[in-house]
Coordinates of C-alpha atoms and ligand atoms in Angstrom, one line a residue:
X10 CA 4.4 28.8 22.6
X11 CA 1.7 28.9 19.9
X12 CA -1.9 28.3 21.1
X13 CA -3.3 25.0 19.8
X14 CA -5.9 25.1 17.0
X15 CA -9.4 24.2 18.0
X16 CA -11.1 21.4 16.0
X17 CA -14.8 20.9 16.5
X18 CA -15.9 17.3 15.9
X19 CA -19.1 17.5 13.8
X20 CA -20.3 14.1 15.2
X21 CA -23.8 14.1 13.7
X22 CA -25.5 11.3 11.7
X23 CA -26.9 13.6 9.1
X24 CA -25.4 16.4 6.9
X25 CA -28.1 19.0 7.8
X26 CA -27.2 19.6 11.5
X27 CA -23.5 19.4 10.8
X28 CA -23.8 22.1 8.1
X29 CA -26.1 24.2 10.3
X30 CA -23.6 24.1 13.2
X31 CA -20.7 24.8 10.8
X32 CA -22.5 27.9 9.4
X33 CA -22.7 29.2 13.0
X34 CA -19.1 28.4 13.8
X35 CA -17.7 29.9 10.5
X36 CA -15.1 32.5 11.1
X37 CA -14.9 31.6 14.8
X38 CA -13.4 28.1 14.7
X39 CA -10.6 27.2 12.2
X40 CA -11.0 23.5 11.9
X41 CA -13.9 20.9 11.8
X42 CA -13.7 17.2 12.0
X43 CA -15.6 14.8 9.8
X44 CA -15.7 11.4 11.5
X45 CA -17.0 8.0 10.6
X46 CA -20.7 8.6 11.3
X47 CA -21.0 11.9 9.5
X48 CA -18.9 10.7 6.5
X49 CA -21.0 7.6 6.1
X50 CA -24.2 9.7 6.3
X51 CA -23.2 12.6 4.2
X52 CA -20.6 11.2 1.8
X53 CA -17.7 12.7 0.1
X54 CA -19.3 16.0 -1.0
X55 CA -19.3 17.2 2.6
X56 CA -15.6 17.9 3.1
X57 CA -15.7 20.1 -0.1
X58 CA -18.7 22.0 1.2
X59 CA -17.0 22.6 4.6
X60 CA -13.8 23.8 2.8
X61 CA -15.9 26.2 0.7
X62 CA -17.2 27.6 4.0
X63 CA -13.6 28.4 4.9
X64 CA -12.8 25.5 7.3
X65 CA -9.8 23.3 7.4
X66 CA -11.1 19.8 7.3
X67 CA -9.9 17.0 9.5
X68 CA -11.1 13.7 7.9
X69 CA -10.9 11.3 10.9
X70 CA -11.6 7.9 9.5
X71 CA -8.8 6.1 11.3
X72 CA -7.7 3.7 8.6
X73 CA -6.3 0.4 9.5
X74 CA -6.1 -2.3 6.9
X75 CA -3.5 -3.9 4.6
X76 CA -1.0 -1.5 3.2
X77 CA -2.4 -1.5 -0.4
X78 CA -5.9 -0.6 0.9
X79 CA -4.7 2.1 3.2
X80 CA -2.5 3.6 0.4
X81 CA -5.6 3.8 -1.8
X82 CA -7.9 5.2 0.9
X83 CA -5.4 7.9 1.9
X84 CA -5.0 8.8 -1.8
X85 CA -8.8 9.3 -2.0
X86 CA -8.9 11.5 1.1
X87 CA -6.1 13.6 -0.4
X88 CA -8.0 14.0 -3.6
X89 CA -11.0 15.0 -1.6
X90 CA -9.0 17.9 -0.2
X91 CA -8.7 16.8 3.4
X92 CA -6.2 18.9 5.3
X93 CA -5.5 16.2 7.9
X94 CA -6.2 12.4 7.9
X95 CA -5.8 9.7 10.5
X96 CA -4.6 6.1 10.4
X97 CA -3.9 3.7 13.3
X98 CA -0.2 3.6 14.2
X99 CA -0.9 0.0 15.3
X100 CA -1.2 -0.9 11.6
X101 CA 2.6 -1.0 11.6
X102 CA 5.5 0.3 9.6
X103 CA 4.5 -1.0 6.1
X104 CA 1.0 0.3 6.4
X105 CA 2.1 3.7 7.7
X106 CA 4.7 4.1 4.9
X107 CA 2.0 3.1 2.3
X108 CA -0.3 5.8 3.7
X109 CA 2.5 8.4 3.2
X110 CA 3.1 7.1 -0.3
X111 CA -0.6 7.2 -1.1
X112 CA -0.8 10.8 0.0
X113 CA 2.3 11.9 -1.9
X114 CA 1.1 10.2 -5.1
X115 CA -2.3 11.7 -5.0
X116 CA -1.3 15.4 -4.4
X117 CA -2.2 17.6 -7.3
X118 CA 0.3 20.4 -8.3
X119 CA 0.3 23.2 -5.7
X120 CA -2.0 21.3 -3.3
X121 CA -0.8 21.7 0.3
X122 CA 0.1 18.3 1.7
X123 CA -2.5 17.0 4.1
X124 CA -1.1 15.9 7.5
X125 CA -1.2 12.2 8.3
X126 CA -1.5 11.5 12.0
X127 CA -1.3 8.1 13.6
X128 CA -3.7 7.2 16.4
X129 CA -1.8 5.9 19.3
X130 CA -4.2 4.6 22.0
X131 CA -7.8 5.8 21.9
X132 CA -8.6 8.4 24.6
X133 CA -11.6 6.3 25.6
X134 CA -9.3 3.4 26.6
X135 CA -7.8 2.9 30.1
X136 CA -5.3 0.5 31.5
X137 CA -7.8 -2.4 31.8
X138 CA -8.5 -2.2 28.1
X139 CA -5.0 -3.4 27.2
X140 CA -5.6 -6.8 28.8
X141 CA -5.5 -8.4 25.3
X142 CA -1.8 -7.7 25.3
X143 CA 0.1 -10.9 24.1
X144 CA 1.5 -12.7 27.1
X145 CA -1.0 -11.0 29.4
X146 CA 1.4 -8.1 30.0
X147 CA -0.7 -5.1 31.1
X148 CA 1.5 -2.5 29.4
X149 CA 1.1 1.0 30.7
X150 CA -1.1 3.0 28.4
X151 CA 1.3 5.9 28.5
X152 CA 4.3 3.8 27.6
X153 CA 2.4 2.2 24.7
X154 CA 1.4 5.7 23.4
X155 CA 5.0 6.9 23.6
X156 CA 6.3 3.8 21.8
X157 CA 3.7 4.2 19.0
X158 CA 4.5 7.9 18.7
X159 CA 8.2 7.2 18.3
X160 CA 7.5 4.5 15.7
X161 CA 5.1 6.8 13.9
X162 CA 7.8 9.4 13.6
X163 CA 10.3 6.9 12.2
X164 CA 7.7 5.8 9.7
X165 CA 7.4 9.5 8.5
X166 CA 4.0 10.3 9.8
X167 CA 3.5 14.0 10.5
X168 CA 2.3 13.4 14.1
X169 CA 0.0 11.4 16.3
X170 CA -3.3 11.5 18.1
X171 CA -2.8 11.1 21.8
X172 CA -4.5 12.0 25.1
X173 CA -3.6 15.4 26.7
X174 CA -2.0 13.4 29.5
X175 CA 0.7 12.1 27.1
X176 CA 1.4 15.3 25.3
X177 CA 4.4 16.4 27.3
X178 CA 6.2 13.0 27.3
X179 CA 5.5 12.5 23.5
X180 CA 6.7 16.1 22.8
X181 CA 9.9 15.3 24.6
X182 CA 10.4 12.0 22.8
X183 CA 9.5 13.2 19.3
X184 CA 10.6 16.9 19.1
X185 CA 9.0 20.2 18.4
X186 CA 8.0 19.6 14.8
X187 CA 5.9 16.5 15.4
X188 CA 2.2 17.4 15.4
X189 CA 0.2 16.3 18.4
X190 CA -3.6 16.2 18.3
X191 CA -5.5 15.7 21.5
X192 CA -9.2 14.6 21.8
X193 CA -10.8 13.9 25.2
X194 CA -10.6 17.6 26.0
X195 CA -12.9 18.9 28.7
X196 CA -13.3 22.1 30.7
X197 CA -12.9 21.3 34.4
X198 CA -16.7 21.0 35.1
X199 CA -17.7 19.2 31.9
X200 CA -19.0 15.6 31.6
X201 CA -16.4 13.2 30.3
X202 CA -18.9 10.9 28.6
X203 CA -17.2 7.7 27.4
X204 CA -13.7 9.3 27.5
X205 CA -11.3 8.0 30.1
X206 CA -8.0 9.9 29.6
X207 CA -9.4 13.4 29.6
X208 CA -7.5 16.6 30.0
X209 CA -8.4 20.3 30.2
X210 CA -7.7 22.6 27.3
X211 CA -5.4 24.8 29.4
X212 CA -3.3 21.8 30.4
X213 CA -3.1 20.4 26.8
X214 CA -2.1 23.8 25.6
X215 CA 0.5 24.3 28.3
X216 CA 2.1 20.9 27.5
X217 CA 2.4 21.8 23.8
X218 CA -0.5 20.2 21.9
X219 CA -1.0 21.5 18.4
X220 CA -4.7 20.6 17.9
X221 CA -7.5 20.1 20.4
X222 CA -10.5 18.1 19.3
X223 CA -13.8 18.9 21.1
X224 CA -17.1 17.2 20.2
X225 CA -20.0 16.8 22.6
X226 CA -19.2 19.7 25.0
X227 CA -19.8 22.0 22.0
X228 CA -22.2 20.1 19.7
X229 CA -24.6 19.2 22.6
X230 CA -24.3 22.5 24.4
X231 CA -27.4 24.7 24.6
X232 CA -25.4 27.4 23.0
X233 CA -22.7 25.8 20.9
X234 CA -21.2 29.1 19.7
X235 CA -20.7 30.2 23.3
X236 CA -19.3 26.8 24.2
X237 CA -16.8 27.0 21.3
X238 CA -15.8 30.5 22.5
X239 CA -15.2 29.2 26.0
X240 CA -12.9 26.4 24.7
X241 CA -11.1 28.9 22.5
X242 CA -10.6 31.2 25.4
X243 CA -9.3 28.3 27.6
X244 CA -6.6 27.5 25.1
X245 CA -5.2 31.0 25.2
Ligands
LIG11 O1 -17.4 14.3 22.2 P1 -15.9 14.3 22.4 O2 -15.3 15.6 22.7 O3 -15.5 13.2 23.4 O4 -15.4 13.9 21.0 C1 -14.0 13.5 20.8 C2 -13.8 13.3 19.3 O5 -12.5 13.0 19.1 C3 -14.7 12.2 18.7 O6 -15.0 12.7 17.4 C4 -13.8 11.0 18.6 O7 -14.0 10.3 17.4 C5 -12.4 11.7 18.4 N1 -11.3 10.9 18.9 C6 -11.1 10.4 20.2 N2 -10.0 9.7 20.5 C7 -9.1 9.4 19.6 C8 -9.2 9.9 18.3 C9 -10.3 10.7 18.0 O8 -12.0 10.7 21.0 N3 -8.0 8.7 20.0

């Protein structure tokens, strides 16, 4: 089985520390993530700068809005050169299909198609967080994640974001070609922070995850390059 690719989440609120860390991780880590706080701080030039440095860029803005808006937003992300984008699978069929159409319409000739992944259930959420469920049914988080993944596949998304704890069951349900990206990754002795459904890199790799997203255990480490190497080593 292929080792998953490591994605370092550059969760900074300014461009300078993000670029500084990226320059140190260049050639070591293949992917970086630009999330909401960094994108809002640094703007749309940053993905291009990171790509110029040789990284694949994961633009994790988790769109969820009416289909027309999501179609336009995904088109913009595609034109920006993102290699992977996220939307919320909870946005439903029409929204997910609009996202795929927006991507396909915006591709320039020869441009590799960015992957569109659907967020299933945030890895920070546990069972109690689903209490809003209509009818008061406290649906199992894992069942909900699997249902959303199956739907995302039917709606032509390339894969989903899920916790490492759901990788093997979603892999079984959705097949070998469906891309699984897992945040909430922690080495056995690391602090979970606000994450609930955490998983070790070794476990996520064994179960067949394609991408592991690691933020604070690397960005806040005293030696981030060494921490990145430890996570790379743990994924095999
Ligand atoms: O610092 P930590 O390793 O917990 O960061 C995890 C990263 O993965 C964050 O950038 C967060 O936005 C992202 N993420 C997540 N859960 C999801 C989707 C993305 O934690 N379902």
